[in-house]
Tab-separated table of C-alpha atoms in Angstrom:
chain	number	residue	atom	x	y	z
A	1193	UNK	CA	53.163	89.126	96.758
A	1194	UNK	CA	49.756	90.761	97.149
A	1195	UNK	CA	49.612	94.048	99.038
A	1196	UNK	CA	46.360	95.481	100.292
A	1197	UNK	CA	46.398	99.217	100.851
A	1198	UNK	CA	43.718	101.209	102.620
A	1199	UNK	CA	43.303	104.661	101.048
A	1200	UNK	CA	41.416	107.052	103.325
A	1201	UNK	CA	40.228	110.376	101.875
A	1202	UNK	CA	36.890	112.187	101.844
A	1203	UNK	CA	37.525	113.168	98.226
A	1204	UNK	CA	36.389	110.449	95.824
A	1205	UNK	CA	38.616	112.030	93.196
A	1206	UNK	CA	41.728	111.734	95.349
A	1207	UNK	CA	40.908	108.138	96.282
A	1208	UNK	CA	40.492	107.254	92.623
A	1209	UNK	CA	43.655	109.121	91.660
A	1210	UNK	CA	45.759	107.408	94.321
A	1211	UNK	CA	44.250	104.054	93.339
A	1212	UNK	CA	45.133	104.682	89.706
A	1213	UNK	CA	48.715	105.585	90.607
A	1214	UNK	CA	49.109	102.522	92.815
A	1215	UNK	CA	48.294	100.303	89.849
A	1216	UNK	CA	51.982	100.835	89.082
A	1217	UNK	CA	52.845	98.858	92.210
A	1218	UNK	CA	52.919	95.153	91.399
A	1219	UNK	CA	50.324	93.072	93.221
A	1220	UNK	CA	48.816	96.141	94.846
A	1221	UNK	CA	45.132	96.109	95.723
A	1222	UNK	CA	43.428	99.262	96.988
A	1223	UNK	CA	40.503	99.416	99.402
A	1224	UNK	CA	38.902	102.832	99.876
A	1225	UNK	CA	37.484	104.489	102.970
A	1226	UNK	CA	35.804	107.902	103.120
A	1227	UNK	CA	36.979	108.975	106.574
A	1228	UNK	CA	38.486	107.676	109.792
A	1229	UNK	CA	35.307	106.005	111.009
A	1230	UNK	CA	34.922	104.150	107.716
A	1231	UNK	CA	38.614	103.186	107.851
A	1232	UNK	CA	38.315	101.777	111.384
A	1233	UNK	CA	35.406	99.606	110.144
A	1234	UNK	CA	37.495	98.396	107.233
A	1235	UNK	CA	40.447	97.606	109.474
A	1236	UNK	CA	38.207	95.450	111.614
A	1237	UNK	CA	37.030	93.434	108.617
A	1238	UNK	CA	40.292	92.558	106.908
A	1239	UNK	CA	44.067	92.563	106.824
A	1240	UNK	CA	46.009	95.483	105.352
A	1241	UNK	CA	49.648	96.074	104.487
A	1242	UNK	CA	49.600	99.884	104.525
A	1243	UNK	CA	47.349	102.876	105.215
A	1244	UNK	CA	47.477	106.126	103.228
A	1245	UNK	CA	45.338	108.757	104.891
A	1246	UNK	CA	44.366	112.350	104.288
A	1247	UNK	CA	44.279	114.582	107.371
A	1248	UNK	CA	41.244	116.829	107.059
A	1249	UNK	CA	38.143	114.626	106.930
A	1250	UNK	CA	34.675	114.751	108.497
A	1251	UNK	CA	33.602	112.449	111.359
A	1252	UNK	CA	37.142	111.277	112.172
A	1253	UNK	CA	40.210	113.034	110.800
A	1254	UNK	CA	43.520	111.460	109.829
A	1255	UNK	CA	45.276	112.336	113.094
A	1256	UNK	CA	42.636	110.595	115.170
A	1257	UNK	CA	42.765	107.621	112.795
A	1258	UNK	CA	46.534	107.286	113.348
A	1259	UNK	CA	45.957	107.434	117.118
A	1260	UNK	CA	43.207	104.789	116.907
A	1261	UNK	CA	45.342	102.486	114.759
A	1262	UNK	CA	48.355	102.737	117.044
A	1263	UNK	CA	46.272	102.694	120.227
A	1264	UNK	CA	42.946	100.857	120.656
A	1265	UNK	CA	43.188	98.935	117.376
A	1266	UNK	CA	46.648	97.667	118.319
A	1267	UNK	CA	48.248	97.820	114.863
A	1268	UNK	CA	51.615	98.955	116.135
A	1269	UNK	CA	53.549	97.788	113.069
A	1270	UNK	CA	51.151	98.647	110.243
A	1271	UNK	CA	52.837	101.319	108.075
A	1272	UNK	CA	50.912	104.602	107.784
A	1273	UNK	CA	51.486	107.428	105.317
A	1274	UNK	CA	49.764	110.731	106.062
A	1275	UNK	CA	48.965	113.133	103.229
A	1276	UNK	CA	49.220	116.781	104.175
A	1277	UNK	CA	48.825	120.079	102.412
A	1278	UNK	CA	51.538	122.695	102.237
A	1279	UNK	CA	51.232	124.942	105.283
A	1280	UNK	CA	50.082	122.115	107.560
A	1281	UNK	CA	53.515	121.498	109.057
A	1282	UNK	CA	52.219	121.437	112.639
A	1283	UNK	CA	49.569	118.867	111.710
A	1284	UNK	CA	52.170	116.825	109.853
A	1285	UNK	CA	54.437	116.780	112.922
A	1286	UNK	CA	51.491	115.789	115.111
A	1287	UNK	CA	50.757	112.902	112.709
A	1288	UNK	CA	54.324	111.639	112.883
A	1289	UNK	CA	54.274	112.058	116.654
A	1290	UNK	CA	51.092	109.988	116.812
A	1291	UNK	CA	52.809	107.137	114.983
A	1292	UNK	CA	52.626	107.714	111.227
A	1293	UNK	CA	55.693	106.298	109.435
A	1294	UNK	CA	55.964	108.927	106.714
A	1295	UNK	CA	54.187	111.819	105.078
A	1296	UNK	CA	53.595	113.098	101.580
A	1297	UNK	CA	52.638	116.632	100.666
A	1298	UNK	CA	49.982	117.616	98.134
A	1299	UNK	CA	50.205	117.975	95.248
A	1300	UNK	CA	51.247	114.339	95.333
A	1301	UNK	CA	54.039	113.080	93.171
A	1302	UNK	CA	53.214	109.720	91.602
A	1303	UNK	CA	56.889	108.693	91.688
A	1304	UNK	CA	57.235	109.556	95.385
A	1305	UNK	CA	53.995	107.802	96.243
A	1306	UNK	CA	54.927	104.592	94.409
A	1307	UNK	CA	58.464	104.624	95.802
A	1308	UNK	CA	57.292	105.131	99.366
A	1309	UNK	CA	54.599	102.457	99.132
A	1310	UNK	CA	57.089	99.968	97.690
A	1311	UNK	CA	59.615	100.684	100.435
A	1312	UNK	CA	57.135	100.609	103.288
A	1313	UNK	CA	55.503	97.388	102.145
A	1314	UNK	CA	58.869	95.721	101.431
A	1315	UNK	CA	60.545	96.587	104.743
A	1316	UNK	CA	59.290	94.524	107.686
A	1317	UNK	CA	57.247	96.850	109.910
A	1318	UNK	CA	58.378	99.845	107.869
A	1319	UNK	CA	61.888	99.436	109.261
A	1320	UNK	CA	64.596	101.494	107.638
A	1321	UNK	CA	62.220	103.879	105.924
A	1322	UNK	CA	62.865	107.525	106.612
A	1323	UNK	CA	60.466	110.396	106.813
A	1324	UNK	CA	59.450	111.900	103.523
A	1325	UNK	CA	59.275	115.531	102.602
B	617	UNK	CA	48.652	116.056	72.117
B	618	UNK	CA	47.732	117.350	75.548
B	619	UNK	CA	50.751	118.401	77.559
B	620	UNK	CA	51.014	116.622	80.868
B	621	UNK	CA	52.858	118.012	83.850
B	622	UNK	CA	52.577	114.781	85.692
B	623	UNK	CA	54.811	111.867	86.333
B	624	UNK	CA	53.276	108.406	86.254
B	625	UNK	CA	50.139	110.112	84.949
B	626	UNK	CA	49.439	111.763	88.278
B	627	UNK	CA	48.861	115.476	87.752
B	628	UNK	CA	51.007	117.938	89.676
B	629	UNK	CA	48.626	120.853	90.059
B	630	UNK	CA	50.028	124.325	90.358
B	631	UNK	CA	47.702	125.166	93.227
B	632	UNK	CA	49.187	124.006	96.511
B	633	UNK	CA	45.922	123.980	98.432
B	634	UNK	CA	42.966	121.646	98.010
B	635	UNK	CA	40.767	123.899	95.888
B	636	UNK	CA	41.472	121.984	92.681
B	637	UNK	CA	40.450	118.747	94.434
B	638	UNK	CA	37.157	120.319	95.487
B	639	UNK	CA	36.500	121.503	91.928
B	640	UNK	CA	37.446	118.070	90.561
B	641	UNK	CA	35.113	116.426	93.107
B	642	UNK	CA	32.241	118.694	92.100
B	643	UNK	CA	32.725	118.035	88.376
B	644	UNK	CA	33.268	114.335	88.994
B	645	UNK	CA	29.943	114.165	90.873
B	646	UNK	CA	28.160	115.712	87.871
B	647	UNK	CA	29.573	112.969	85.647
B	648	UNK	CA	29.227	110.024	88.028
B	649	UNK	CA	25.630	110.996	88.918
B	650	UNK	CA	24.897	111.160	85.177
B	651	UNK	CA	23.812	114.786	85.325
B	652	UNK	CA	26.319	115.125	82.519
B	653	UNK	CA	26.272	112.284	80.026
B	654	UNK	CA	28.899	110.784	77.719
B	655	UNK	CA	29.550	113.175	74.851
B	656	UNK	CA	28.294	116.251	76.760
B	657	UNK	CA	30.672	119.161	76.547
B	658	UNK	CA	31.879	120.875	79.697
B	659	UNK	CA	31.733	124.672	79.880
B	660	UNK	CA	34.941	126.404	78.875
B	661	UNK	CA	37.724	126.838	81.387
B	662	UNK	CA	36.945	130.553	81.585
B	663	UNK	CA	33.227	129.978	82.204
B	664	UNK	CA	33.855	127.267	84.811
B	665	UNK	CA	36.254	129.578	86.629
B	666	UNK	CA	33.597	132.302	86.632
B	667	UNK	CA	30.787	129.995	87.754
B	668	UNK	CA	32.829	128.375	90.519
B	669	UNK	CA	34.535	131.625	91.496
B	670	UNK	CA	38.024	130.185	91.315
B	671	UNK	CA	41.065	130.955	89.215
B	672	UNK	CA	41.556	129.373	85.816
B	673	UNK	CA	44.664	127.451	86.949
B	674	UNK	CA	42.489	125.738	89.574
B	675	UNK	CA	39.967	124.697	86.902
B	676	UNK	CA	42.776	123.572	84.609
B	677	UNK	CA	44.261	121.382	87.367
B	678	UNK	CA	40.854	119.889	88.169
B	679	UNK	CA	40.205	119.095	84.488
B	680	UNK	CA	43.625	117.483	84.176
B	681	UNK	CA	42.811	115.165	87.079
B	682	UNK	CA	39.469	114.197	85.513
B	683	UNK	CA	41.229	113.515	82.226
B	684	UNK	CA	43.800	111.316	83.986
B	685	UNK	CA	40.961	109.376	85.586
B	686	UNK	CA	39.425	108.829	82.160
B	687	UNK	CA	36.237	110.706	83.031
B	688	UNK	CA	36.673	113.426	80.424
B	689	UNK	CA	38.435	113.786	77.120
B	690	UNK	CA	40.020	116.984	75.885
B	691	UNK	CA	39.906	118.040	72.271
B	692	UNK	CA	42.016	121.047	71.253
B	693	UNK	CA	39.162	122.503	69.197
B	694	UNK	CA	36.069	121.407	71.099
B	695	UNK	CA	37.307	121.639	74.688
B	696	UNK	CA	36.465	119.068	77.350
B	697	UNK	CA	33.730	116.450	76.997
B	698	UNK	CA	32.428	113.563	79.116
B	699	UNK	CA	33.924	110.191	78.167
B	700	UNK	CA	32.057	106.912	77.837
B	701	UNK	CA	32.339	105.195	81.241
B	702	UNK	CA	34.512	102.165	81.855
B	703	UNK	CA	31.717	99.713	82.703
B	704	UNK	CA	33.928	97.261	84.585
B	705	UNK	CA	35.270	100.043	86.794
B	706	UNK	CA	31.756	101.420	87.386
B	707	UNK	CA	30.368	98.026	88.372
B	708	UNK	CA	33.306	97.447	90.703
B	709	UNK	CA	32.511	100.740	92.410
B	710	UNK	CA	28.802	99.826	92.682
B	711	UNK	CA	29.575	96.449	94.274
B	712	UNK	CA	31.976	98.102	96.673
B	713	UNK	CA	29.399	100.698	97.656
B	714	UNK	CA	26.644	98.120	98.219
B	715	UNK	CA	28.915	95.813	100.205
B	716	UNK	CA	30.138	98.712	102.322
B	717	UNK	CA	26.578	99.360	103.429
B	718	UNK	CA	26.043	95.653	104.139
B	719	UNK	CA	29.309	95.039	105.928
B	720	UNK	CA	27.711	95.339	109.359
B	721	UNK	CA	25.216	92.548	108.529
B	722	UNK	CA	25.851	89.105	109.983
B	723	UNK	CA	27.089	86.585	107.443
B	724	UNK	CA	28.039	89.131	104.810
B	725	UNK	CA	31.413	87.514	104.126
B	726	UNK	CA	29.860	84.092	103.560
B	727	UNK	CA	27.347	85.789	101.272
B	728	UNK	CA	30.152	87.365	99.302
B	729	UNK	CA	31.933	84.056	98.782
B	730	UNK	CA	28.696	82.394	97.740
B	731	UNK	CA	27.970	85.182	95.261
B	732	UNK	CA	31.479	84.890	93.880
B	733	UNK	CA	31.137	81.134	93.386
B	734	UNK	CA	27.816	81.560	91.575
B	735	UNK	CA	29.287	84.294	89.405
B	736	UNK	CA	32.335	82.213	88.509
B	737	UNK	CA	30.169	79.276	87.471
B	738	UNK	CA	27.999	81.398	85.195
B	739	UNK	CA	31.014	83.260	83.822
B	740	UNK	CA	32.601	79.921	82.927
B	741	UNK	CA	29.424	78.821	81.129
B	742	UNK	CA	29.333	82.044	79.107
B	743	UNK	CA	33.065	81.812	78.431
B	744	UNK	CA	32.494	78.375	76.897
B	745	UNK	CA	30.197	80.055	74.386
B	746	UNK	CA	32.024	83.344	73.843
B	747	UNK	CA	35.725	83.084	74.688
B	748	UNK	CA	38.005	84.373	71.943
B	749	UNK	CA	41.342	82.708	71.075
B	750	UNK	CA	43.040	85.470	73.105
B	751	UNK	CA	40.803	84.680	76.091
B	752	UNK	CA	41.655	80.978	75.842
B	753	UNK	CA	45.346	81.801	75.679
B	754	UNK	CA	45.012	84.052	78.750
B	755	UNK	CA	43.171	81.288	80.607
B	756	UNK	CA	45.905	78.762	79.772
B	757	UNK	CA	48.542	81.210	80.983
B	758	UNK	CA	46.609	81.821	84.209
B	759	UNK	CA	46.320	78.058	84.662
B	760	UNK	CA	50.087	77.699	84.182
B	761	UNK	CA	50.676	80.292	86.941
B	762	UNK	CA	48.318	78.321	89.183
B	763	UNK	CA	50.366	75.149	88.562
B	764	UNK	CA	53.578	77.037	89.320
B	765	UNK	CA	52.124	78.174	92.636
B	766	UNK	CA	51.181	74.683	93.846
B	767	UNK	CA	53.946	74.635	96.459
B	768	UNK	CA	53.369	78.181	97.699
B	769	UNK	CA	50.044	79.041	99.365
B	770	UNK	CA	50.332	82.821	98.838
B	771	UNK	CA	51.413	82.510	95.198
B	772	UNK	CA	48.613	80.034	94.575
B	773	UNK	CA	46.017	82.341	96.106
B	774	UNK	CA	47.212	85.249	93.947
B	775	UNK	CA	47.178	83.054	90.831
B	776	UNK	CA	43.692	81.809	91.691
B	777	UNK	CA	42.374	85.369	91.902
B	778	UNK	CA	44.098	86.161	88.639
B	779	UNK	CA	42.443	83.154	87.002
B	780	UNK	CA	39.030	84.169	88.343
B	781	UNK	CA	39.432	87.646	86.820
B	782	UNK	CA	40.554	86.145	83.501
B	783	UNK	CA	37.542	83.859	83.560
B	784	UNK	CA	35.185	86.800	84.091
B	785	UNK	CA	36.812	88.640	81.180
B	786	UNK	CA	36.357	85.587	78.952
B	787	UNK	CA	32.593	85.712	79.588
B	788	UNK	CA	32.616	88.833	77.389
B	789	UNK	CA	30.076	90.619	79.561
B	790	UNK	CA	31.316	93.937	81.012
B	791	UNK	CA	28.781	93.829	83.847
B	792	UNK	CA	29.925	90.379	84.950
B	793	UNK	CA	33.560	91.457	84.637
B	794	UNK	CA	32.842	94.499	86.808
B	795	UNK	CA	30.938	92.472	89.395
B	796	UNK	CA	33.782	89.951	89.522
B	797	UNK	CA	36.294	92.754	90.004
B	798	UNK	CA	34.291	94.296	92.834
B	799	UNK	CA	33.638	90.977	94.564
B	800	UNK	CA	37.282	90.023	94.207
B	801	UNK	CA	38.394	93.130	96.086
B	802	UNK	CA	35.810	92.623	98.800
B	803	UNK	CA	36.584	88.930	99.227
B	804	UNK	CA	40.234	89.832	99.638
B	805	UNK	CA	39.301	92.001	102.602
B	806	UNK	CA	37.807	89.023	104.357
B	807	UNK	CA	40.229	86.536	102.860
B	808	UNK	CA	40.128	83.150	104.547
B	809	UNK	CA	43.253	81.075	105.169
B	810	UNK	CA	44.768	79.866	101.920
B	811	UNK	CA	44.300	76.292	100.696
B	812	UNK	CA	46.428	73.586	102.203
B	813	UNK	CA	48.470	71.469	99.759
B	814	UNK	CA	45.629	68.996	99.105
B	815	UNK	CA	43.162	71.847	98.653
B	816	UNK	CA	45.440	73.531	96.121
B	817	UNK	CA	45.648	70.358	94.079
B	818	UNK	CA	41.854	69.968	94.191
B	819	UNK	CA	41.311	73.570	93.108
B	820	UNK	CA	43.826	73.167	90.283
B	821	UNK	CA	42.038	70.030	89.009
B	822	UNK	CA	38.683	71.803	89.031
B	823	UNK	CA	40.091	74.787	87.174
B	824	UNK	CA	41.836	72.526	84.649
B	825	UNK	CA	38.526	70.772	84.007
B	826	UNK	CA	36.745	74.124	83.687
B	827	UNK	CA	39.276	75.568	81.225
B	828	UNK	CA	39.216	72.360	79.166
B	829	UNK	CA	35.412	72.544	79.049
B	830	UNK	CA	35.534	76.217	78.048
B	831	UNK	CA	38.017	75.445	75.263
B	832	UNK	CA	35.730	72.654	74.054
B	833	UNK	CA	32.650	74.903	74.194
B	834	UNK	CA	30.893	72.741	76.820
B	835	UNK	CA	29.028	75.329	78.902
B	836	UNK	CA	27.295	73.073	81.442
B	837	UNK	CA	30.498	71.200	82.172
B	838	UNK	CA	32.441	74.464	82.590
B	839	UNK	CA	29.795	75.787	85.003
B	840	UNK	CA	29.824	72.608	87.052
B	841	UNK	CA	33.620	72.348	87.278
B	842	UNK	CA	33.983	75.997	88.319
B	843	UNK	CA	31.047	76.055	90.714
B	844	UNK	CA	32.267	72.929	92.485
B	845	UNK	CA	35.857	73.911	93.008
B	846	UNK	CA	36.749	74.301	96.675
B	847	UNK	CA	37.855	77.990	96.771
B	848	UNK	CA	39.971	78.004	99.895
B	849	UNK	CA	38.901	76.870	103.341
B	850	UNK	CA	35.763	77.502	105.299
B	851	UNK	CA	32.250	78.225	104.074
B	852	UNK	CA	33.009	76.451	100.832
B	853	UNK	CA	31.409	73.595	99.065
B	854	UNK	CA	33.521	70.477	99.269
B	855	UNK	CA	34.884	69.260	95.943
B	856	UNK	CA	33.217	66.300	94.340
B	857	UNK	CA	34.802	63.009	95.261
């Protein structure tokens, strides 16, 4: 089954790196966005199975993106993974509070990323998937 | 052999903050913007650390990421150097970038589908002239997956995309392959409803005719069969009666 994943990060390197890692997930197709505003545009143009978003980004950060997705955009069931940096625990908690399903901490582990993506896209509406550390 | 700290080829940098990403971004920009060209050697780790005013572990982590992405190679004696680009990946990125800027324009999705159909037709014509035995085998396998998916709309759609990519590869033109890859991703974003059962059968017949024409080296016939196939619903050319 095809899975379309929206990877949101202002770093082209990180987007490419995540895309490369997700090639390990069968049937996975990655669409990139540079920040929250770009991501909102992408979400309006197509259907996605999962969002992976960085937090610190210009124009619209990851927290606001989560709020937009869960609020005005109405994607209440679309799984969201937030990517945080060590030391950003408060931001991470705010992201989960806003409706993110799980978080990953940089430096990212390829195994964790693949595992989490597979679980979140397999479980209907992200059900049964716990928070990640 | 370069030691890797990563799992699944994703580097696990020692630095916990984002500095290594910023350094990787800066070096990546030099390569992608062609300010550094394939074969050019990067300054040593020590010099880069001095110039960028960061620690050597940060530079090392950044270089490891660039190596994982295939942008640089590392030779134990000569240090890091810029790799030849993967043309298909570059073209995919170009298409994506152009389409991103056009995505607010009216009719852009129809334009994408039209471009894809034109590309597929021309790729089929070139494939008829250039396909290798391996290409023909891959096309037959892709066709078999398409047949298997006849009763399942989602499986058929996935197999159809797979066949389109295989077709572009068989044209033996890296630019076309890259364009096809980029357009494929963009079309998926605005994917129309899948074929109904009759549409799937029509598409399969067109693809069978195209692959047969490619195998027989009949370029015009391959172009016509591919260009006329129905490609899902909406904004598509109807198949020939």
